[in-house]
Coordinates of C-alpha atoms in Angstrom, one line a residue:
X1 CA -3.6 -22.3 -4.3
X2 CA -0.7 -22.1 -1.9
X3 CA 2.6 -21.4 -3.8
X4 CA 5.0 -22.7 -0.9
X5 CA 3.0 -25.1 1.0
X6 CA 6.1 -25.2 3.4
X7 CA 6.4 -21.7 4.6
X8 CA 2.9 -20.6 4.4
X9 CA 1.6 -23.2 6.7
X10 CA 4.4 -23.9 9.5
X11 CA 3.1 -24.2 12.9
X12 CA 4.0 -21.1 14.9
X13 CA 6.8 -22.9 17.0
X14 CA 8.9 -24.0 14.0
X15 CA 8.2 -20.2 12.0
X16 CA 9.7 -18.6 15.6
X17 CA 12.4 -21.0 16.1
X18 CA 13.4 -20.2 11.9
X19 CA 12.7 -16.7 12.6
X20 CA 15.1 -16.2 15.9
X21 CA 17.7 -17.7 13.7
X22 CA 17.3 -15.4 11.0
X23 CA 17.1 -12.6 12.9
X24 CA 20.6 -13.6 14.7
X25 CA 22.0 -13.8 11.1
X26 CA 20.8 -10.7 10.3
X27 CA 22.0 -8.6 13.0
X28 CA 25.4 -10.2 12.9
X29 CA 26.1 -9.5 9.2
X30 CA 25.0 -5.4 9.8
X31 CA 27.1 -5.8 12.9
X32 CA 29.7 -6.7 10.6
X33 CA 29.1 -5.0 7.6
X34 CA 27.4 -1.8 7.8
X35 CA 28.8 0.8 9.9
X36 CA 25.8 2.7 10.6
X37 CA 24.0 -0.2 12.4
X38 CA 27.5 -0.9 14.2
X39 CA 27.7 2.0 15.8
X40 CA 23.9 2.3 16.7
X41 CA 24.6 -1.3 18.4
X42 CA 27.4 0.2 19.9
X43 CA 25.7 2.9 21.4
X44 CA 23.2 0.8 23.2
X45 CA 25.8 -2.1 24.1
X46 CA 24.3 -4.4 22.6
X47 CA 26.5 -7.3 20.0
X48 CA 25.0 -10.1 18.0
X49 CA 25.2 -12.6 20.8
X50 CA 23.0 -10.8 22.9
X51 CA 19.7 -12.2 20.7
X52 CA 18.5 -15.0 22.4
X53 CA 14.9 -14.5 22.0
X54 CA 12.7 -12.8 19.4
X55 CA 12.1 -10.3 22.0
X56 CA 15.0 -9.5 21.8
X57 CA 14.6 -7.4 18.8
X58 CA 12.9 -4.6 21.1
X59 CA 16.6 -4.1 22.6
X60 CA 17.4 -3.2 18.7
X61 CA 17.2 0.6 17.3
X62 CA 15.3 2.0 14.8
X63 CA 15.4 2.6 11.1
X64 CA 13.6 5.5 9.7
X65 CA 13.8 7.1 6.3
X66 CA 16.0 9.9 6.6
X67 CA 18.4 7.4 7.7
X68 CA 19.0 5.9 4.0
X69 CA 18.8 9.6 3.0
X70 CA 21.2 10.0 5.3
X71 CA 23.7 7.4 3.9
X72 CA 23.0 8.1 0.4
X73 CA 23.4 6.7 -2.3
X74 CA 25.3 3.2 -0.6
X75 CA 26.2 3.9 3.0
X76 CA 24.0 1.6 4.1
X77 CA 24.5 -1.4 1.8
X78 CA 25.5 -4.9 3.3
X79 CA 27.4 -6.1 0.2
X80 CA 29.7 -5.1 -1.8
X81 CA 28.8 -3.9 -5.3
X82 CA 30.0 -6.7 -7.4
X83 CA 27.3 -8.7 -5.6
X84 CA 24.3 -6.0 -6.5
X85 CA 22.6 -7.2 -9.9
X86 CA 19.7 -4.3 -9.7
X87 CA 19.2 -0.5 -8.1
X88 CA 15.8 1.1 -7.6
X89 CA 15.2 4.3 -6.2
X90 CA 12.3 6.2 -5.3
X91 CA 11.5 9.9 -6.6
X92 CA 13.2 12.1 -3.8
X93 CA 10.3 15.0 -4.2
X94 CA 10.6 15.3 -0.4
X95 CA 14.4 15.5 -0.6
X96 CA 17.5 13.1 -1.6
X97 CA 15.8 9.6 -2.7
X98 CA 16.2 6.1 -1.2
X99 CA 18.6 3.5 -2.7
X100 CA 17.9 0.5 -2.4
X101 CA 19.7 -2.8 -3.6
X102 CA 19.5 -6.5 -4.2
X103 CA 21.6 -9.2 -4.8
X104 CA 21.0 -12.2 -6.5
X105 CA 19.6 -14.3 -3.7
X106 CA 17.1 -10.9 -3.3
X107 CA 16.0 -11.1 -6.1
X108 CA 14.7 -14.8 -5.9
X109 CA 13.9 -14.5 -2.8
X110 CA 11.4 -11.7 -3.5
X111 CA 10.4 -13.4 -7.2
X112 CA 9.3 -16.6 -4.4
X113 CA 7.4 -14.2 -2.0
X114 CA 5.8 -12.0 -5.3
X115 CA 4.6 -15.9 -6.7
X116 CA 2.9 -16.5 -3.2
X117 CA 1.3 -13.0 -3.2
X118 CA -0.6 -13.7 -6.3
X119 CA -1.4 -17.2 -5.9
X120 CA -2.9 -16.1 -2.8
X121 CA -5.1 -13.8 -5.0
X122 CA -6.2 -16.2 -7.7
X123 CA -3.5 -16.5 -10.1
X124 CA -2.0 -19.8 -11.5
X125 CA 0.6 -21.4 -13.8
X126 CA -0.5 -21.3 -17.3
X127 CA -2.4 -18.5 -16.7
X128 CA -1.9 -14.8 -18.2
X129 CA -1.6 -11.2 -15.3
X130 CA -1.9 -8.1 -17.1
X131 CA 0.8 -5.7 -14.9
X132 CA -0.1 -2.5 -15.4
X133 CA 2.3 -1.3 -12.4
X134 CA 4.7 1.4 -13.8
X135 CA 8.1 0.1 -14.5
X136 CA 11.0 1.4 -13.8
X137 CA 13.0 3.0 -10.6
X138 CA 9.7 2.3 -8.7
X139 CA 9.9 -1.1 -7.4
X140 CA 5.8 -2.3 -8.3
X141 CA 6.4 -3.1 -12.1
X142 CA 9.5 -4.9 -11.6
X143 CA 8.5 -6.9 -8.6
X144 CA 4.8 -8.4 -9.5
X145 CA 6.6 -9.2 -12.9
X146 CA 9.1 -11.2 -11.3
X147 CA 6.4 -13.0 -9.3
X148 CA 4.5 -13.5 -11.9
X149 CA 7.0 -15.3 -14.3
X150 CA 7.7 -17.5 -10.9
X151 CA 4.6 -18.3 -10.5
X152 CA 4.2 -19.7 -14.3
X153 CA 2.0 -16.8 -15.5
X154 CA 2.3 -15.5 -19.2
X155 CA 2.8 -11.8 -17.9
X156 CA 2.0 -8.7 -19.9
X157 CA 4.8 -6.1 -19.2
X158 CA 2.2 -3.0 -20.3
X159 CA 3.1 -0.7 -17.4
X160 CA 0.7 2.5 -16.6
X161 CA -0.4 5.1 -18.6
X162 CA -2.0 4.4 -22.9
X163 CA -5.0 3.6 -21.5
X164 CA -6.8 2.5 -24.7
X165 CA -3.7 0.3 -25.5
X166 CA -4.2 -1.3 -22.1
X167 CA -7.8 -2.0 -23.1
X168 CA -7.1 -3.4 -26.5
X169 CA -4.5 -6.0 -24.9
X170 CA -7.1 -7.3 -22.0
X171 CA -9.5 -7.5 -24.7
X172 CA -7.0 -9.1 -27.0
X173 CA -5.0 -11.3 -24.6
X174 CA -7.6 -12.7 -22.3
X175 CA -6.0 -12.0 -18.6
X176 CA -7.3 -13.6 -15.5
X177 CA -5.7 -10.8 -13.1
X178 CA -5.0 -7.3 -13.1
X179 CA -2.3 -5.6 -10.9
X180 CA -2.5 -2.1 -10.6
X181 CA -3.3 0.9 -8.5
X182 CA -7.1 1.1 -7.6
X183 CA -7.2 4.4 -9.1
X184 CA -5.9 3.7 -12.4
X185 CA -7.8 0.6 -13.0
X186 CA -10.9 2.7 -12.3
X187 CA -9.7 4.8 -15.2
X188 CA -9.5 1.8 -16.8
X189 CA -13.2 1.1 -16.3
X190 CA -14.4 4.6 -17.2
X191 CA -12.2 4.6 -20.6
X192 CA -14.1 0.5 -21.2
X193 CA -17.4 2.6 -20.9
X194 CA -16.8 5.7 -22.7
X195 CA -15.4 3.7 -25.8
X196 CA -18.6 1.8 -25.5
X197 CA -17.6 -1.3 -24.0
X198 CA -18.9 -3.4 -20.9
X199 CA -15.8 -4.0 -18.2
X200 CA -17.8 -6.6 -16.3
X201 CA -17.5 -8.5 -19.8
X202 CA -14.1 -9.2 -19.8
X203 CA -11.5 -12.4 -18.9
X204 CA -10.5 -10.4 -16.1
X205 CA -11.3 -12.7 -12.5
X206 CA -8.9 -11.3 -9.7
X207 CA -7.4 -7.9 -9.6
X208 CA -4.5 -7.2 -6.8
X209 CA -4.4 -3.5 -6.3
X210 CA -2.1 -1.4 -4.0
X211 CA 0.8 1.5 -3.5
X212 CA -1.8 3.6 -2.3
X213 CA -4.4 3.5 0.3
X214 CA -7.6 2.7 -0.4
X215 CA -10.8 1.7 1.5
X216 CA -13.5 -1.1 1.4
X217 CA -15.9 1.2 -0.6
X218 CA -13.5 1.3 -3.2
X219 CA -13.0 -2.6 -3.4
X220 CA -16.9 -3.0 -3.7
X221 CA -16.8 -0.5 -6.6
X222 CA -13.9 -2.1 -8.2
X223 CA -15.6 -5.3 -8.0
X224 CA -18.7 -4.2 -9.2
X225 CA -17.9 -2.4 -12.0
X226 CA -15.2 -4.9 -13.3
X227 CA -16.9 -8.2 -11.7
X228 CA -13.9 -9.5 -10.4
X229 CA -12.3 -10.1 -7.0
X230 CA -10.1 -7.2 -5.7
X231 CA -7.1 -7.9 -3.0
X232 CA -5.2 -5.5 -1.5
X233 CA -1.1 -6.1 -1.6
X234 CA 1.5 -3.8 0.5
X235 CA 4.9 -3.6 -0.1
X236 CA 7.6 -0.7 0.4
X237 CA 10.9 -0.8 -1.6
X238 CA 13.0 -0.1 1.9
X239 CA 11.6 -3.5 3.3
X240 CA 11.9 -5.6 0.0
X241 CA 9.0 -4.0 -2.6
X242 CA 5.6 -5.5 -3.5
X243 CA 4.5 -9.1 -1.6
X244 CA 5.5 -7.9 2.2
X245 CA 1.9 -8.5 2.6
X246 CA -1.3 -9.3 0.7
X247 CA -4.7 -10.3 0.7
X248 CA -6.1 -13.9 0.3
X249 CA -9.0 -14.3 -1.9
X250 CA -10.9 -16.9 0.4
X251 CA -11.0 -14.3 3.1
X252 CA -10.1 -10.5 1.9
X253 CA -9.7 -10.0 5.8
X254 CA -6.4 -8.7 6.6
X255 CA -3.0 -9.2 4.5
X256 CA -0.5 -12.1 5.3
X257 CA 3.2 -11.6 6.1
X258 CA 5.5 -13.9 4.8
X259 CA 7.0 -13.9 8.0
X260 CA 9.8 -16.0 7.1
X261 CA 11.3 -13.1 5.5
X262 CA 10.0 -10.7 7.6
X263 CA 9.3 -9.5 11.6
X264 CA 6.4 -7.5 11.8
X265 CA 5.9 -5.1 15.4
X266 CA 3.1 -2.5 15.7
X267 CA 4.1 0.4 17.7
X268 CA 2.6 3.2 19.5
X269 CA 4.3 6.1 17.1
X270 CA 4.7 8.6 20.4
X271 CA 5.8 6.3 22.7
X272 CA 7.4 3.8 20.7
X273 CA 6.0 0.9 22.9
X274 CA 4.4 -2.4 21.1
X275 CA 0.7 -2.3 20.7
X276 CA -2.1 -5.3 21.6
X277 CA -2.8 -7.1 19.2
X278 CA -5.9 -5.5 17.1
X279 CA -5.2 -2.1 17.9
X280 CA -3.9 0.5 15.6
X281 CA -0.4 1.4 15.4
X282 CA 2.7 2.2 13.2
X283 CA 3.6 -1.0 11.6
X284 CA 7.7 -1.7 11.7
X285 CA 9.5 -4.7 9.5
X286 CA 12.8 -6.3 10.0
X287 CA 14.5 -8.3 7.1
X288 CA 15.0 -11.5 7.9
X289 CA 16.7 -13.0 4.8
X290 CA 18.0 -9.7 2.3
X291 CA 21.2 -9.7 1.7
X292 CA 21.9 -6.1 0.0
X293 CA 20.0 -3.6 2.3
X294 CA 18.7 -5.6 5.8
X295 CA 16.8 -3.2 7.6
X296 CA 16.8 -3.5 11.9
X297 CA 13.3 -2.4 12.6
X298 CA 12.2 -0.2 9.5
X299 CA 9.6 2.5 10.8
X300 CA 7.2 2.6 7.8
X301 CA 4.9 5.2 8.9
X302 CA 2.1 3.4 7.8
X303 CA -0.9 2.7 10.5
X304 CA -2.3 -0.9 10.8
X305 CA -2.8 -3.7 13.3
X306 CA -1.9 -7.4 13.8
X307 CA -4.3 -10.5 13.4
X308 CA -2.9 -13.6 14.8
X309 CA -5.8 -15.9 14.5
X310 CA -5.5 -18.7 11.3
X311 CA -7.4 -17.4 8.1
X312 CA -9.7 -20.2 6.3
X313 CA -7.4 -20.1 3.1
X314 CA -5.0 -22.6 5.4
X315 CA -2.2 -19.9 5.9
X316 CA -0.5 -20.0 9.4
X317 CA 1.4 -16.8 8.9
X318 CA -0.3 -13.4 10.9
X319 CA -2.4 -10.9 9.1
X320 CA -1.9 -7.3 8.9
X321 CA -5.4 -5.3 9.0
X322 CA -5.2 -2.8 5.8
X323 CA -3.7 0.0 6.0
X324 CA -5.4 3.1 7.5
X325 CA -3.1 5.4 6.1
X326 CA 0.2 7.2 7.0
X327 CA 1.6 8.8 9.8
X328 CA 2.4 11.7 7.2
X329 CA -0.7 11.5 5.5
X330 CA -3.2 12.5 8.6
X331 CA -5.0 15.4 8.6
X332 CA -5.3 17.4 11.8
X333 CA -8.6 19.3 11.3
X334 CA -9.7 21.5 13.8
X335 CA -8.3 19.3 16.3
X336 CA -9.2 15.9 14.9
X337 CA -7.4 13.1 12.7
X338 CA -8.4 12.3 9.8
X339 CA -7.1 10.3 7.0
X340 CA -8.3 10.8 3.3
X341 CA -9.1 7.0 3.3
X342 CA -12.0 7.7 5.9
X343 CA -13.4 10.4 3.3
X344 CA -13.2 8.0 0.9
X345 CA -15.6 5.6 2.6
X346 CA -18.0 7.7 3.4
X347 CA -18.1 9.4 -0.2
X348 CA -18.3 5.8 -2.0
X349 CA -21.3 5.1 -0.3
X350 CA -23.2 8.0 -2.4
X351 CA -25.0 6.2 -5.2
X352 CA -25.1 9.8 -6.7
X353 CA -21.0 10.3 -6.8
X354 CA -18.2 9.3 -9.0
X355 CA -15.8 7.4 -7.2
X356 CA -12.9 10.1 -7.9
X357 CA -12.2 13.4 -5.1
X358 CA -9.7 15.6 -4.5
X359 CA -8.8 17.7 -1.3
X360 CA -8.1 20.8 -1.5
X361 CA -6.0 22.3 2.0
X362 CA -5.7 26.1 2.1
X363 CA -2.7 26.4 4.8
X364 CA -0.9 30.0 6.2
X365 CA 1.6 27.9 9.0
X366 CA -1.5 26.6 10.6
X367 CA -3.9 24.5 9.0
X368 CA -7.4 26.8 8.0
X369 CA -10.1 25.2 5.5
X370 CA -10.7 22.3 3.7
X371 CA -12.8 22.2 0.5
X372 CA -13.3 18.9 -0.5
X373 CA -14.2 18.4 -4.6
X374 CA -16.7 15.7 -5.3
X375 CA -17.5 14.5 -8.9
X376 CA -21.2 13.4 -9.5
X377 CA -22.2 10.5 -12.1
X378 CA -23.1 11.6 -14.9
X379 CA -26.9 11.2 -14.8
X380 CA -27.2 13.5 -11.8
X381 CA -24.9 16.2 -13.6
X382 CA -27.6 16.0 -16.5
X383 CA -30.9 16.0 -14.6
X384 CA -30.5 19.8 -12.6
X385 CA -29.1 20.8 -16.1
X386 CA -25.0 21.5 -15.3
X387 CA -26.6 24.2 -12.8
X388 CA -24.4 23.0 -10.0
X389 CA -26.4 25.8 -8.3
X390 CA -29.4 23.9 -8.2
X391 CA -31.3 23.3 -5.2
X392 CA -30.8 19.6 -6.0
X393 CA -27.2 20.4 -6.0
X394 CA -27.0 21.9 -2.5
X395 CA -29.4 19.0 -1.2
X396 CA -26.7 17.4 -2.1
X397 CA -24.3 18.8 -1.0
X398 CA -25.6 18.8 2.2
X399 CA -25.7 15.3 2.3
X400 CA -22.5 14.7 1.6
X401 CA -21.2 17.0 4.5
X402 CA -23.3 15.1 6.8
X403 CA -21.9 11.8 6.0
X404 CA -18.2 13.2 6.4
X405 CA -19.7 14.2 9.8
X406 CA -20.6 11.4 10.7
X407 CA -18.0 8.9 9.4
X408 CA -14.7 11.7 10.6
X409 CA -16.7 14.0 12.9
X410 CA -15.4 17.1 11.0
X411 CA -17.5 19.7 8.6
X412 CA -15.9 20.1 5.6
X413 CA -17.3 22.3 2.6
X414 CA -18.2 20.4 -0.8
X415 CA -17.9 21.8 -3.7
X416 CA -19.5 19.2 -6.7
X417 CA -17.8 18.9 -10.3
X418 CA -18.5 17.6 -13.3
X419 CA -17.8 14.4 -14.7
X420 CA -14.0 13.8 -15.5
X421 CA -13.3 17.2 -14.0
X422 CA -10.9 15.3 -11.4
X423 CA -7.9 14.5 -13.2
X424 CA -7.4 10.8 -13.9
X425 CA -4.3 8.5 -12.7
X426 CA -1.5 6.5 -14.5
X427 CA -0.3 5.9 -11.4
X428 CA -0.8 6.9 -7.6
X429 CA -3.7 9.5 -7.3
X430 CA -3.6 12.6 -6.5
X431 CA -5.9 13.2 -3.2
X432 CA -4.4 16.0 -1.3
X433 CA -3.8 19.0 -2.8
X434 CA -1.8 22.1 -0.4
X435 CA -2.6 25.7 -1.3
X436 CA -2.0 28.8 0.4
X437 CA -4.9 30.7 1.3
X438 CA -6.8 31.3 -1.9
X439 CA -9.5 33.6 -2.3
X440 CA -11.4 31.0 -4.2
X441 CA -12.1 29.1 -1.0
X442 CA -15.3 29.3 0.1
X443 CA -16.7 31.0 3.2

């Protein structure tokens, strides 16, 4: 099903041509409106009427996180407050948080882009999405709900966390989709089988999982042990929220911009030069149609690439690959990037491991050791007898080092756990953990 026929399957000429003009809109009313954009323009010469082309938008500065920090709490706000109807804010753990605002019009506007995002992943009127996205200040509750009643769905407002609550009311209520962090619906799955009950038995049929990365492995175990069909969706609240981007089920190859709302660039982060199409590089979004907060080319800090070629599900609009990972994110290990995702992939393809792993960085100023923790399934935890020791156990653990090897050409040591010795997830797992050198690291 295609929610909005119209904008999900213009030809590229007329999506340009209503893009350009959008664009010109948008930089006018910062121009006008927001003196931090002014005065950026100002520096580099540049006025409204110099957009002619949508090439033009390379001419434009950047926008980068500590710039809404920066401006906190409204500084960079594009209407006044008596047009704002809702606030959300993210957790400021790294520092002062991010404000960001919607008016009215925003608020529709991203209910309409939400409705496409999970029609594109199997949902439809009359049918019932259990949202088990935390509400709240975080924007993922909030925003898939809002598609959701758009898009004609009976949604279930259950939010994260009370796991065996969420399992009585998908037994009880009969959803079709699931929206969630991969993570926590795993949890989800492991709590269906410790309480003695099948997950592949349920109504569920589509699950659209995001707000943290997570790799192809991770799908195939989702889908396997829920039997549904997984799609990714990406969304970040200084660009609009959840539906920037998502997954169609026909294809699962690559998530589609709604790029009426949105210009998508992929830069080289060092140079800050575009990027071929294909290749990897830090994506950057410009509103095109918010009202509250427009952003002029928001660095995300999130590594992808751009597919331009028309997906079988009929929609004309390009495709971002999924996400790598962040900037932020990447580990330099002994000279070489890696990014937990990567781990992830080669760990999920270990019959013998739970799906769930935690690094563990031991860091003086310079980073030293990685120990990564690995839980096995519980029939290999009770065939060498808990002796983790085992020679099984270091076979093992061999193995596993090998195929980190090979898949991010770094050694790391391995230490197995139990089962459920990695702590579970409401909401966004926990992957990287920083210590300072410990003397429980091994040598």
């Amino acid at each position: 099903m295609i929610f909005n026929e119209q904008m999900e399957t213009l030809n590229r000429e007329e999506l340009e041509w209503l893009q350009l003009e959008r664009l010109k809109q948008t930089v006018n009313a910062v121009y006008e409106k927001v003196p931090f954009y002014r005065a950026k323009l100002k520096e580099r010469r540049l006025a409204p009427e110099d957009i002619h082309t949508l090439s033009d938008i390379r001419k434009l500065p950047f926008t980068v996180k500590k710039d809404l920090r920066d401006h906190y709490p409204y500084g960079l706000f594009a209407a006044p407050m008596d047009r704002i109807v809702r606030l959300h804010a993210s957790s400021g753990t790294s520092g002062k948080p991010t404000v960001v605002a919607y008016t009215k019009k925003d608020i529709d506007n991203w209910a309409d882009i939400v409705a496409r995002a999970i029609a594109a992943c199997g949902g439809k009127p009359g049918g019932v999405l259990h949202n088990a996205y935390g509400y709240g200040l975080f924007t993922g509750g909030l925003g898939l709900h809002g598609g959701s009643e758009k898009l004609g769905m009976a949604t279930v407002p259950v939010s994260g966390g009370n796991t065996e609550r969420q399992i009585t009311l998908i037994e009880d209520l009969k959803p079709t989709v699931i929206c969630g962090t991969p993570s926590y619906v795993l949890n989800i799955a492991d709590k269906m089988e410790k309480m003695g009950l099948d997950p592949r038995k349920t109504s569920l049929k589509y699950g659209i999982f995001g707000a943290e990365p997570w790799s192809n492995e991770l799908r195939k175990t989702l889908e396997e042990r829920l039997d549904i069909k997984a799609m990714d969706i990406y969304g970040l609240s200084e660009v609009m929220g959840p539906g920037v981007a998502v997954e169609c089920k026909e294809a699962q190859d690559g998530l589609h911009v709604p790029e009426d709302h949105f210009y998508v660039e992929v830069i080289d982060p060092e140079t800050l030069e575009p990027v071929p199409d294909g290749r990897d590089g830090e994506l950057v979004f410009t509103s095109l149609t918010k009202e509250a907060l427009p952003v002029i080319r928001y660095r995300t800090g999130d590594i992808a690439s751009i597919n331009r070629e028309k997906c079988r599900c009929g929609r004309t609009t390009l495709r971002i690959s999924r996400i790598k990972g962040r900037i932020d994110d990447m580990l330099i290990i002994r000279g070489v990037n890696v990014f937990p995702s990567e781990i992830e992939s080669a760990l999920l393809n270990m019959k013998e491991l739970e799906p769930h792993y935690q690094l563990e960085i031991a860091n003086d100023g310079a980073l030293d050791k990685v120990l990564l923790h690995v839980e096995i399934r519980e029939p290999v935890f009770r065939s060498i007898g808990e002796d983790l020791q085992h020679e099984y156990a270091r076979q093992l653990k061999n193995e596993i080092s090998r195929q980190i090897k090979n898949k991010c050409f770094v050694h790391m040591d391995v230490n197995l756990v139990p089962p459920m010795a990695i702590p579970r997830s409401e909401g966004k797992a926990i992957r990287i953990i920083r210590k300072k050198k410990s003397a429980s690291m091994p040598i």
